[in-house]
């Protein structure tokens, strides 16, 4: 009686972990949650009452015109030429994934994506029946030849997260972006660049978006205010090639008419008044310090048990365990006995991976709890080994 | 290259009308917009800062627990037995339509719905490939035998708006609800009751929801805060049969993770503090007066040109024109020459209708503008005839 796509809705394991990790007595490395003290506090009382009154009525499906202008201006400054007419305001960037799935996927069509990649993208593309083809990258594999091979599947979409990737933290260089863009241009497939972590750059600014190097093939680029302002506002945006925009707009209208106008107003204020930049200047040192604290604690407790790279941005360390390990069982033991939450790496792969991985978020817990949690993780790994 | 469902995205006519109708010099009967003076003004400055701070973080896909409790309590009071565990908070009730389409529809499956019905439901169900079967009702047709006949299509879903229906304004009696529920129970199909207008009852309270009479077949009921508080908050909810809830929750998570938490906080406050009831007590007389003003102006200007029923709730009059008329051309002339916006009835039918209809919203314009606009409509109809 239910649609067959419902059979493809994957298990609620991840939701279960995140729900358990929300308990205050748990040291959580599991989610992608901003630190509580890094959440942007909107000045509700300072909002113009006339603008609030207007924001209570139905609004345009595209989003507020002034916010679309701000987003386009910001993207141009980051090296992506675009206009406000190409910007669609989203109810968080997860919605962009749903809209792109509707735009392009039919059962049996191929989607090419990094392996590992953002797990909720895997879930959404699977729901619509895509065959997922993983592109190994960034961990020493020859990414260019992997891309050539994967394009042979004739994908309807290539989903990429080139900047401080979730879960690996990897960031493609400008030269890699150019080479990949040239290959993708020849393929003619739609390129979907998901870029929620760009502004969380701790060492150097990220290179311009990959889609900025495309000359022919249609593309969609999306960003989010969840990681740099506050996820509870549920606000993101996409920018689409002019050919794709009208379809995405109609899909947005059919999905929920338009995005929350109060959130749009609050984010517009943050952009117009320079509050976003001041907020970023405040949270970047905090996140950099936590990243460095996690790096130090990893070296202290997990040397010889796992390998990792120092992420130059984003919110995660990606650990490859030295010895194969049932990371699901490890996760359960850690959560139940030690009150530490980690995310098993297997959730991020389209197909079973050869090695055992863990994703560790460094933004949510403070340095002391990071060290305590990693010591407990190391103890479990020693026991397992 | 695009998914075939994109070919089924219907024209943007309605969006064009609504966009044109938003101009302040237009007398708009076209949308379903609450009156500007009837929008709930949330007391942003009065919100508990600790609750606001908490609402900035990621939240549960189900929605805020306290809001789910409030919604369930309200529905039980309206005669629908349910618990908070069955409530899913939505980013507006249009989202519920998208989720139900994902849950049940595959290309070629039948969906049974009233004819006419809410046009954005037609669009969303078509997008997913449903074959739509209209159930004529409420305008003098034998609804029960129409229902028997339509159930022969073996629908995967029956979508109903039994209370102050959009567009007809029709309200099924308690006895009709019981008879329909008995038939639907025997069919075993999923019943999806969409109920955004229930609280806008001008003459007597609406009968209990139709799904409250179901004993066996799975059901989903949804409501909205858009018409009774403010659409810009984009907040609605669904309540689902226990069998269906877990799937809908996962679909919600895949669609946008969770609903806007600030809006949830504002609506929760409105419910807990009794503000919603006080707001309703204030806006019902306003809407009743506008309905009566439109009824008087219709009698004054359109007697002999159209027939209509006095709606006992909701936001619309539904006019059947005495003579067949190209209502699209009529709409365009009215908008361009007279600056009056109406909605052609054809947009609300799954299949071409035998007669010509117009839907007229009475909530947005004041009594003076209603009379001016209807005089201009009558003049055009006289010219056309």
XYZ file of C-alpha atoms in Angstrom:
770
model
C 0.000 0.000 0.000
C 2.883 2.396 0.734
C 4.995 3.664 -2.172
C 7.999 1.438 -2.892
C 10.303 4.361 -2.078
C 9.357 3.870 1.587
C 11.231 0.546 1.541
C 14.337 2.572 0.753
C 14.036 4.792 3.824
C 17.083 3.683 5.746
C 17.191 2.844 9.418
C 16.859 5.393 12.144
C 20.235 4.482 13.663
C 21.651 7.933 13.165
C 18.570 9.616 14.602
C 18.791 7.277 17.576
C 22.425 8.193 18.186
C 21.677 11.888 17.910
C 18.701 11.607 20.239
C 20.779 9.753 22.833
C 23.655 12.195 22.373
C 21.382 15.122 23.220
C 21.327 14.075 26.874
C 23.408 16.609 28.867
C 25.444 13.874 30.599
C 26.713 12.556 27.245
C 29.969 13.872 25.755
C 28.842 14.127 22.166
C 31.134 13.904 19.165
C 28.226 12.523 17.146
C 26.266 15.394 15.607
C 27.230 18.423 13.578
C 25.926 20.772 16.225
C 27.350 24.252 16.662
C 28.599 24.973 20.165
C 25.826 26.423 22.297
C 27.988 29.467 23.024
C 28.573 29.948 19.280
C 24.900 30.305 18.378
C 23.938 33.675 16.989
C 21.540 35.466 19.316
C 19.132 37.401 17.113
C 17.978 40.732 18.518
C 14.280 40.026 18.352
C 13.288 43.136 20.271
C 15.266 45.331 17.856
C 13.407 44.205 14.716
C 11.450 46.900 12.899
C 7.780 46.266 13.873
C 6.612 47.247 10.381
C 8.875 44.619 8.848
C 7.741 41.995 11.346
C 4.093 42.817 10.566
C 4.774 42.368 6.858
C 6.637 39.103 7.467
C 3.531 37.548 9.033
C 1.677 37.389 5.701
C 2.312 34.847 2.903
C 5.510 35.677 1.028
C 7.208 34.877 -2.266
C 8.301 31.274 -2.917
C 11.668 32.596 -4.109
C 12.359 34.242 -0.749
C 12.624 37.865 0.352
C 14.076 40.011 -2.467
C 16.524 41.844 -0.183
C 17.852 38.567 1.228
C 18.289 37.123 -2.274
C 20.313 40.252 -3.160
C 22.507 39.859 -0.070
C 23.175 36.189 -0.804
C 24.027 36.855 -4.439
C 26.374 39.671 -3.456
C 28.145 37.472 -0.934
C 28.585 34.663 -3.474
C 29.956 37.031 -6.095
C 32.500 38.170 -3.520
C 33.480 34.498 -3.043
C 34.107 34.135 -6.761
C 30.779 32.749 -7.984
C 29.190 35.067 -10.579
C 25.414 35.038 -10.077
C 22.439 37.336 -9.714
C 19.660 37.578 -7.127
C 17.221 36.117 -9.691
C 19.097 32.814 -9.401
C 18.768 32.612 -5.594
C 16.099 30.461 -3.921
C 15.773 30.749 -0.135
C 15.388 27.346 1.515
C 14.038 26.055 4.783
C 17.559 24.841 5.573
C 19.893 23.283 3.022
C 18.546 19.757 3.577
C 15.593 21.045 1.589
C 17.876 21.761 -1.369
C 18.803 18.077 -1.409
C 15.123 17.100 -1.508
C 14.442 19.555 -4.344
C 17.412 18.352 -6.408
C 16.353 14.745 -5.893
C 12.899 15.623 -7.218
C 14.388 17.562 -10.118
C 16.689 14.841 -11.368
C 16.281 11.404 -9.830
C 14.160 8.549 -11.062
C 14.479 4.952 -9.892
C 17.599 3.430 -11.428
C 19.313 6.677 -12.406
C 22.881 7.103 -11.216
C 24.066 9.747 -8.805
C 27.783 10.244 -8.383
C 29.016 11.427 -5.005
C 32.077 11.444 -2.827
C 32.597 8.313 -0.777
C 32.183 8.932 2.115
C 29.723 11.833 1.989
C 26.935 13.598 3.951
C 24.705 10.801 5.175
C 21.384 12.637 4.840
C 22.170 13.229 1.176
C 22.660 9.478 0.734
C 19.300 8.910 2.423
C 17.433 11.468 0.299
C 18.909 10.279 -3.009
C 18.207 6.647 -2.096
C 14.628 7.529 -1.197
C 14.056 8.669 -4.782
C 15.583 5.473 -6.127
C 19.035 6.601 -7.241
C 21.870 4.145 -7.735
C 24.707 5.716 -5.810
C 28.239 5.585 -7.161
C 30.950 6.610 -4.758
C 33.953 8.648 -5.738
C 36.835 8.050 -3.394
C 38.749 11.207 -2.765
C 41.134 13.136 -0.700
C 42.625 10.302 1.303
C 45.520 9.530 -1.020
C 43.522 7.997 -3.881
C 43.991 9.292 -7.407
C 40.853 11.357 -7.453
C 41.028 12.380 -11.107
C 41.022 8.870 -12.510
C 38.304 7.869 -10.027
C 36.207 10.736 -11.394
C 36.757 9.586 -14.989
C 35.710 6.074 -14.116
C 32.657 7.158 -12.141
C 31.409 9.453 -14.907
C 31.116 6.304 -17.003
C 27.936 5.531 -15.021
C 26.290 8.421 -16.866
C 25.010 10.063 -13.683
C 22.027 12.423 -13.672
C 23.783 14.409 -10.928
C 27.192 14.751 -9.333
C 26.817 15.753 -5.674
C 29.962 17.311 -4.233
C 30.973 18.902 -0.958
C 34.421 20.173 -1.964
C 35.014 22.536 0.971
C 35.790 21.065 4.417
C 33.799 18.022 3.471
C 31.423 16.197 5.761
C 32.647 13.753 7.041
C 36.332 13.851 5.982
C 37.077 17.571 6.417
C 38.883 17.461 3.079
C 39.116 20.644 1.003
C 39.807 20.491 -2.743
C 42.514 22.884 -3.907
C 41.794 25.546 -6.528
C 43.749 23.517 -9.091
C 41.755 20.360 -8.308
C 38.509 22.316 -8.615
C 39.561 23.547 -12.033
C 40.514 20.088 -13.265
C 37.308 18.506 -11.917
C 35.197 21.297 -13.400
C 36.749 20.726 -16.822
C 35.913 17.013 -16.642
C 32.399 17.696 -15.408
C 31.837 20.282 -18.131
C 32.577 17.650 -20.747
C 30.200 15.180 -19.082
C 27.151 17.455 -19.306
C 25.783 16.160 -16.004
C 24.222 18.500 -13.406
C 26.753 19.461 -10.728
C 25.310 20.027 -7.250
C 27.787 21.666 -4.876
C 26.789 21.603 -1.208
C 28.813 24.148 0.748
C 27.666 24.629 4.353
C 31.138 24.871 5.918
C 32.883 27.447 3.662
C 32.982 30.207 6.268
C 34.319 27.904 8.991
C 37.885 28.183 7.640
C 40.525 28.107 10.367
C 43.787 28.428 8.483
C 43.144 30.132 5.134
C 40.070 31.158 3.114
C 38.557 28.379 1.009
C 39.106 28.452 -2.771
C 36.229 29.740 -4.933
C 33.320 27.302 -5.389
C 33.919 24.485 -7.859
C 30.853 25.402 -9.911
C 32.413 28.818 -10.574
C 34.779 27.019 -12.953
C 31.996 25.386 -14.991
C 31.393 26.838 -18.429
C 28.681 24.631 -19.897
C 27.098 22.025 -17.714
C 24.133 23.116 -15.540
C 24.825 23.496 -11.826
C 23.287 24.213 -8.448
C 25.244 25.594 -5.507
C 23.875 25.709 -1.986
C 24.820 27.168 1.352
C 23.393 27.303 4.849
C 23.116 29.684 7.772
C 22.871 26.750 10.209
C 26.580 26.389 10.907
C 27.483 30.087 10.982
C 24.386 31.565 12.662
C 21.911 29.079 14.165
C 20.393 25.801 12.917
C 17.071 26.404 14.699
C 16.369 29.236 12.242
C 16.248 26.576 9.464
C 17.539 28.843 6.728
C 19.660 28.076 3.708
C 19.720 28.990 0.034
C 20.544 27.629 -3.361
C 21.742 29.364 -6.485
C 20.894 27.652 -9.736
C 21.887 27.819 -13.375
C 19.193 29.833 -15.188
C 17.943 26.721 -16.989
C 17.191 24.905 -13.722
C 15.901 27.759 -11.568
C 12.246 27.863 -12.746
C 11.792 24.148 -12.059
C 13.361 24.383 -8.608
C 11.120 27.333 -7.783
C 7.997 25.336 -8.640
C 9.263 22.365 -6.660
C 9.846 24.658 -3.681
C 6.310 26.014 -4.006
C 4.849 22.490 -4.134
C 6.959 21.470 -1.111
C 6.048 24.231 1.366
C 4.957 27.424 -0.472
C 7.829 29.519 0.916
C 10.409 29.699 3.704
C 9.865 31.131 7.161
C 9.733 34.910 6.836
C 10.748 35.764 10.401
C 13.961 33.767 9.980
C 14.545 35.477 6.660
C 14.143 38.844 8.371
C 16.571 37.926 11.160
C 19.204 36.652 8.739
C 18.752 39.652 6.466
C 19.391 41.923 9.460
C 22.494 39.916 10.366
C 23.838 40.328 6.819
C 22.885 43.973 6.291
C 24.173 45.193 9.651
C 27.463 43.313 9.418
C 26.442 41.148 12.380
C 27.246 37.911 10.554
C 30.840 39.009 9.986
C 31.246 40.098 13.614
C 29.702 36.831 14.758
C 32.095 34.825 12.569
C 35.041 36.802 13.941
C 33.903 35.739 17.404
C 33.242 32.039 16.752
C 36.193 31.185 14.501
C 38.778 31.453 17.318
C 36.523 29.307 19.520
C 36.179 26.581 16.887
C 39.861 26.770 15.948
C 40.772 26.274 19.608
C 38.460 23.262 19.859
C 39.867 21.760 16.692
C 43.365 22.192 18.086
C 42.271 20.768 21.444
C 40.873 17.707 19.712
C 44.033 17.336 17.633
C 46.134 17.427 20.819
C 43.866 14.950 22.628
C 43.858 12.640 19.605
C 47.651 12.625 19.577
C 47.687 12.019 23.320
C 45.209 9.148 23.379
C 44.812 7.645 19.918
C 48.278 7.588 18.381
C 48.788 4.052 17.082
C 45.069 3.296 17.209
C 43.893 5.506 14.350
C 45.080 7.949 11.721
C 43.618 11.334 10.828
C 44.325 14.610 9.066
C 44.003 18.020 10.684
C 40.847 19.536 9.115
C 41.419 23.094 7.903
C 37.764 23.944 8.304
C 34.325 22.570 9.059
C 33.334 20.664 12.161
C 34.797 17.149 11.959
C 37.814 14.885 12.351
C 37.688 11.681 10.306
C 39.485 8.756 11.889
C 40.590 5.638 10.085
C 41.051 2.923 12.702
C 44.274 0.957 12.485
C 42.509 -2.356 12.979
C 39.098 -3.343 11.543
C 36.458 -2.881 14.205
C 32.699 -3.257 14.541
C 32.136 0.484 14.902
C 28.412 0.034 15.535
C 29.120 -2.147 18.561
C 31.860 0.285 19.618
C 29.416 3.187 19.345
C 26.822 1.350 21.461
C 29.295 0.382 24.187
C 30.692 3.896 24.344
C 27.240 5.432 24.565
C 25.777 3.008 27.088
C 28.770 2.466 29.385
C 30.887 5.588 28.972
C 28.271 8.188 27.964
C 30.355 9.208 24.941
C 28.713 9.491 21.515
C 30.628 8.937 18.266
C 29.362 8.446 14.726
C 30.291 5.167 12.983
C 31.865 5.910 9.624
C 29.826 3.279 7.795
C 26.797 5.604 7.761
C 28.597 7.879 5.298
C 29.308 5.330 2.579
C 27.082 4.447 -0.350
C 28.628 0.945 -0.397
C 30.418 -0.963 2.397
C 33.872 0.516 3.040
C 37.031 -1.586 3.300
C 38.193 -0.010 6.548
C 36.686 1.133 9.834
C 36.100 4.824 10.377
C 34.695 7.204 12.965
C 33.535 10.773 12.513
C 34.224 13.029 15.468
C 32.660 16.459 15.829
C 34.877 18.960 17.634
C 32.573 21.990 17.914
C 30.068 20.911 20.526
C 32.091 19.791 23.557
C 34.659 21.960 25.327
C 38.366 21.059 25.527
C 38.101 19.279 28.888
C 35.230 17.088 27.777
C 36.948 16.430 24.452
C 39.968 15.040 26.291
C 37.863 12.956 28.677
C 35.787 11.547 25.830
C 38.770 10.642 23.661
C 40.505 8.915 26.583
C 37.401 6.748 26.994
C 37.305 6.043 23.240
C 40.977 4.999 23.342
C 40.313 2.679 26.276
C 37.516 0.933 24.354
C 39.715 0.584 21.263
C 42.487 -0.937 23.363
C 39.979 -3.404 24.826
C 38.664 -4.250 21.354
C 42.166 -4.786 20.046
C 17.970 14.936 -18.341
C 15.371 16.168 -15.838
C 13.160 13.616 -14.083
C 9.923 12.941 -15.953
C 7.945 14.258 -12.982
C 9.146 17.749 -13.956
C 6.977 17.524 -17.092
C 4.010 17.223 -14.745
C 4.745 20.479 -12.923
C 1.764 22.530 -14.003
C 1.875 26.086 -15.255
C 2.651 29.022 -13.068
C -0.658 30.742 -13.894
C -1.788 30.761 -10.305
C 1.527 32.084 -9.055
C 1.331 34.810 -11.684
C -2.150 35.823 -10.547
C -1.100 35.880 -6.921
C 2.025 37.889 -7.696
C -0.004 40.450 -9.661
C -2.673 40.489 -6.959
C -0.086 41.446 -4.337
C 0.154 44.958 -5.799
C -1.529 47.386 -3.360
C -3.664 49.002 -6.089
C -5.294 45.638 -6.905
C -8.536 44.594 -5.178
C -7.675 40.961 -4.597
C -10.215 38.180 -4.280
C -7.611 35.772 -5.668
C -5.518 34.385 -2.811
C -6.345 32.781 0.500
C -4.628 35.560 2.405
C -5.700 36.489 5.916
C -6.600 40.154 6.321
C -3.546 42.195 7.257
C -5.353 43.428 10.392
C -6.177 39.828 11.349
C -2.558 38.653 11.501
C -1.425 37.546 14.936
C 1.314 39.845 16.234
C 3.694 37.659 18.211
C 5.240 39.309 21.253
C 8.841 38.740 20.266
C 10.261 40.879 23.062
C 8.295 38.913 25.667
C 9.800 35.527 24.771
C 11.835 33.852 27.485
C 15.498 34.421 26.458
C 16.470 30.968 27.744
C 13.859 29.351 25.503
C 14.953 31.446 22.528
C 18.571 30.434 23.131
C 17.569 26.768 23.182
C 15.478 27.187 20.021
C 18.545 28.294 18.056
C 20.107 24.797 18.132
C 19.028 21.813 16.011
C 15.772 20.335 17.283
C 13.754 17.136 17.005
C 12.287 16.198 13.603
C 8.967 15.477 15.333
C 8.708 19.045 16.622
C 8.864 20.538 20.111
C 7.389 18.121 22.679
C 5.312 20.798 24.418
C 3.808 21.960 21.116
C 2.953 18.382 20.146
C 1.168 18.028 23.492
C -0.799 21.226 22.935
C -1.844 20.167 19.426
C -2.923 16.709 20.582
C -4.919 18.200 23.436
C -6.680 20.604 21.113
C -7.563 17.819 18.669
C -8.917 15.595 21.425
C -11.143 18.510 22.460
C -12.404 18.653 18.861
C -13.350 15.005 18.972
C -10.264 13.327 17.486
C -8.702 10.861 19.945
C -4.898 11.033 19.560
C -1.708 11.400 21.558
C 1.274 13.739 21.265
C 3.355 10.823 19.910
C 1.229 10.912 16.756
C 1.827 14.626 16.090
C 4.407 15.812 13.552
C 5.052 19.559 13.364
C 5.267 20.794 9.780
C 6.759 23.763 8.025
C 3.215 24.721 6.986
C 0.553 22.239 5.953
C 1.604 22.297 2.287
C 4.504 20.190 3.558
C 2.063 17.554 4.776
C 0.802 17.191 1.222
C 4.351 16.672 -0.023
C 5.033 14.057 2.669
C 1.807 12.146 1.967
C 2.577 12.170 -1.747
C 5.978 10.655 -1.006
C 4.445 8.122 1.359
C 1.820 6.778 -1.002
C 2.024 7.897 -4.601
C 3.777 6.182 -7.461
C 3.248 6.967 -11.133
C -0.107 5.553 -12.203
C -1.597 5.094 -8.745
C -5.017 6.634 -8.169
C -5.759 9.425 -5.739
C -9.367 10.221 -4.992
C -10.216 13.807 -4.122
C -13.103 16.221 -4.109
C -13.739 17.954 -7.394
C -13.042 20.848 -7.135
C -10.320 20.832 -4.457
C -7.261 22.716 -3.182
C -5.191 23.434 -6.273
C -1.748 23.022 -4.686
C -2.758 19.506 -3.604
C -3.627 18.714 -7.222
C -0.214 20.024 -8.252
C 1.708 18.035 -5.631
C -0.127 14.763 -6.300
C 0.306 15.216 -10.073
C 4.018 15.874 -9.584
C 4.396 12.400 -8.077
C 2.495 10.845 -10.973
C -0.920 10.187 -9.444
C -3.990 9.669 -11.583
C -6.524 11.992 -10.030
C -10.146 10.966 -9.709
C -12.567 13.694 -8.759
C -15.448 13.181 -6.372
C -18.192 15.712 -7.043
C -19.751 16.864 -3.838
C -21.773 19.368 -2.012
C -23.353 21.116 -4.939
C -26.486 18.990 -5.177
C -24.862 15.802 -6.529
C -25.470 12.498 -4.771
C -22.175 12.417 -2.948
C -22.522 8.930 -1.484
C -22.973 7.154 -4.788
C -20.173 9.267 -6.299
C -17.934 8.031 -3.478
C -18.866 4.393 -4.139
C -18.078 4.789 -7.809
C -14.782 6.596 -7.211
C -13.545 3.987 -4.722
C -13.717 1.552 -7.619
C -10.482 3.153 -8.875
C -8.720 1.477 -5.934
C -7.052 4.708 -4.771
C -3.873 4.723 -2.677
C -5.219 7.802 -0.902
C -8.453 9.725 -0.466
C -7.701 13.415 0.058
C -10.567 15.287 1.689
C -11.168 18.800 2.974
C -14.573 18.239 4.635
C -14.690 21.453 6.681
C -15.329 24.763 4.882
C -13.701 23.331 1.819
C -11.340 25.200 -0.445
C -12.689 26.296 -2.923
C -16.406 25.585 -2.398
C -16.765 26.489 1.290
C -18.841 23.326 1.715
C -18.940 21.635 5.136
C -19.937 17.984 5.471
C -22.499 17.328 8.205
C -21.745 14.974 11.078
C -24.064 12.379 9.531
C -22.315 12.630 6.149
C -18.951 12.250 7.852
C -20.146 9.086 9.560
C -21.514 7.580 6.344
C -18.355 8.454 4.385
C -16.115 7.123 7.149
C -17.982 3.784 7.090
C -17.476 3.500 3.340
C -13.821 4.494 3.581
C -13.244 2.024 6.412
C -14.442 -0.786 4.164
C -12.165 0.384 1.320
C -8.959 0.143 3.375
C -7.442 3.150 1.588
C -5.488 5.830 3.468
C -7.699 8.815 4.317
C -5.939 12.193 4.350
C -8.070 14.926 5.898
C -6.797 18.467 5.330
C -8.408 20.863 7.792
C -6.937 24.380 7.756
C -10.254 26.267 8.090
C -11.926 24.463 11.023
C -11.550 27.352 13.475
C -12.882 29.916 11.000
C -16.495 28.923 11.719
C -18.917 31.859 11.542
C -22.285 30.304 12.349
C -21.738 27.128 14.372
C -18.767 24.975 15.374
C -17.684 22.444 12.749
C -18.518 18.749 13.304
C -15.716 16.505 14.591
C -13.075 15.533 12.006
C -14.133 12.846 9.544
C -11.166 10.636 10.440
C -12.451 10.479 14.040
C -15.157 8.134 12.721
C -12.703 5.693 11.116
C -12.236 2.416 12.900
C -9.859 0.479 10.664
C -8.353 2.218 7.698
C -5.141 4.229 8.274
C -5.517 7.997 8.275
C -3.649 11.282 8.475
C -5.247 14.514 9.660
C -3.587 17.897 9.251
C -4.129 21.443 10.385
C -2.430 24.794 9.993
C -1.701 27.929 11.986
C -1.527 29.993 8.782
C -5.189 30.981 8.635
C -5.753 31.537 12.362
C -2.401 33.070 13.383
C -0.055 34.087 10.556
C 1.059 32.344 7.337
C 4.547 33.886 7.444
C 5.307 31.706 10.486
C 4.958 28.654 8.171
C 3.675 26.299 10.812
C 1.258 23.421 10.583
C 0.991 19.892 11.916
C -0.221 16.449 11.037
C -1.500 13.651 13.221
C -1.067 10.166 11.848
C -2.318 6.687 12.507
C 0.373 4.862 14.486
C 1.202 2.639 11.520
C 2.038 5.590 9.288
C 3.756 7.936 11.759
C 7.304 6.456 11.700
C 7.471 6.688 7.901
C 6.206 10.263 7.863
C 8.759 11.211 10.498
C 11.609 9.863 8.370
C 10.241 11.608 5.297
C 10.117 14.859 7.275
C 13.704 14.376 8.359
C 14.827 13.740 4.780
C 12.896 16.798 3.590
C 14.233 19.473 5.956
C 15.464 17.899 9.250
C 12.906 19.760 11.393
C 10.594 22.770 11.452
C 11.536 26.303 12.424
C 11.965 26.384 16.196
C 11.335 30.092 16.707
C 7.938 29.752 15.042
C 7.240 26.700 17.160
C 8.078 28.725 20.261
C 5.815 31.600 19.218
C 2.889 29.295 18.449
C 3.428 27.344 21.660
C 3.235 30.615 23.607
C 0.055 31.545 21.755
C -1.532 28.215 22.700
C -0.289 28.010 26.289
C -1.180 31.582 27.180
C -4.641 31.420 25.630
C -3.607 34.028 23.059
C -4.825 31.935 20.128
C -8.347 31.808 21.566
C -8.361 35.553 22.252
C -7.032 36.200 18.759
C -9.761 34.032 17.237
C -12.389 35.864 19.267
C -11.103 39.074 17.722
C -10.823 37.963 14.082
C -14.000 35.882 13.751
C -16.321 38.937 13.902
C -14.104 40.689 11.344
C -14.228 37.744 8.929
C -17.939 37.163 9.531
C -18.597 40.816 8.690
C -16.562 40.533 5.501
C -18.350 37.363 4.496
C -21.677 39.104 5.031
C -20.464 42.177 3.155
C -19.483 40.000 0.201
C -22.817 38.194 0.359
C -24.643 41.531 0.247
C -22.484 42.841 -2.609
C -22.908 39.604 -4.552
C -26.693 39.892 -4.235
C -26.494 43.540 -5.269
C -24.296 43.075 -8.334
C -24.298 39.439 -9.433
C -27.878 38.220 -9.040
C -28.816 36.599 -12.337
C -25.171 36.330 -13.393
C -24.018 33.632 -10.982
C -25.192 31.402 -8.169
C -23.492 30.750 -4.854
C -24.028 29.413 -1.332
C -23.268 31.376 1.825
C -20.115 29.703 3.247
C -20.460 28.935 6.957
C -16.715 29.118 7.448
C -13.388 29.405 5.710
C -12.324 32.185 3.394
C -14.120 31.733 0.059
C -17.282 32.129 -1.976
C -17.613 29.755 -4.931
C -19.539 31.156 -7.859
C -21.056 29.128 -10.648
C -21.568 31.471 -13.573
C -24.984 31.305 -15.246
C -23.474 31.294 -18.716
C -20.305 29.475 -19.807
C -17.429 31.921 -19.894
C -13.694 31.882 -20.614
C -12.763 32.586 -17.002
C -9.050 32.835 -17.829
C -9.719 35.670 -20.270
C -12.135 37.214 -17.763
C -9.481 37.041 -15.062
C -6.897 38.709 -17.324
C -9.209 41.526 -18.396
C -10.273 42.173 -14.823
C -6.705 42.269 -13.602
C -5.261 44.376 -16.418
C -8.102 46.842 -16.983
C -9.945 46.964 -13.674
C -7.211 46.014 -11.180
C -9.403 43.315 -9.675
C -8.012 39.806 -9.122
C -10.217 36.701 -9.140
C -9.301 33.030 -9.333
C -10.655 31.039 -12.296
C -12.409 27.932 -11.052
C -10.767 25.657 -13.613
C -7.546 25.617 -11.550
C -9.322 23.578 -8.857
C -10.478 20.665 -11.004
C -8.576 17.480 -11.725
C -10.434 17.185 -15.052
C -12.153 19.900 -17.118
C -15.401 21.000 -15.446
C -18.695 21.290 -17.303
C -19.482 24.781 -16.020
C -17.630 28.029 -15.395
C -16.665 28.924 -11.853
C -14.846 31.632 -9.928
C -13.412 31.465 -6.425
C -13.643 34.712 -4.481
C -11.752 35.291 -1.258
C -13.584 37.544 1.191
C -11.001 37.929 3.963
C -8.389 40.177 2.408
C -10.258 43.246 1.108
C -12.481 45.465 3.256
C -16.226 45.885 2.651
C -15.858 48.992 0.476
C -13.304 47.404 -1.806
C -15.332 44.189 -1.927
C -18.303 46.134 -3.265
C -16.221 48.085 -5.780
C -14.515 44.925 -7.000
C -17.727 42.946 -7.402
C -19.377 45.812 -9.306
C -16.461 45.700 -11.755
C -16.744 41.910 -12.026
C -20.459 42.198 -12.744
C -19.797 44.798 -15.459
C -17.327 42.460 -17.191
C -19.776 39.548 -16.991
C -22.518 41.703 -18.510
C -20.143 42.659 -21.338
C -19.163 39.016 -21.873
C -22.820 37.953 -21.971
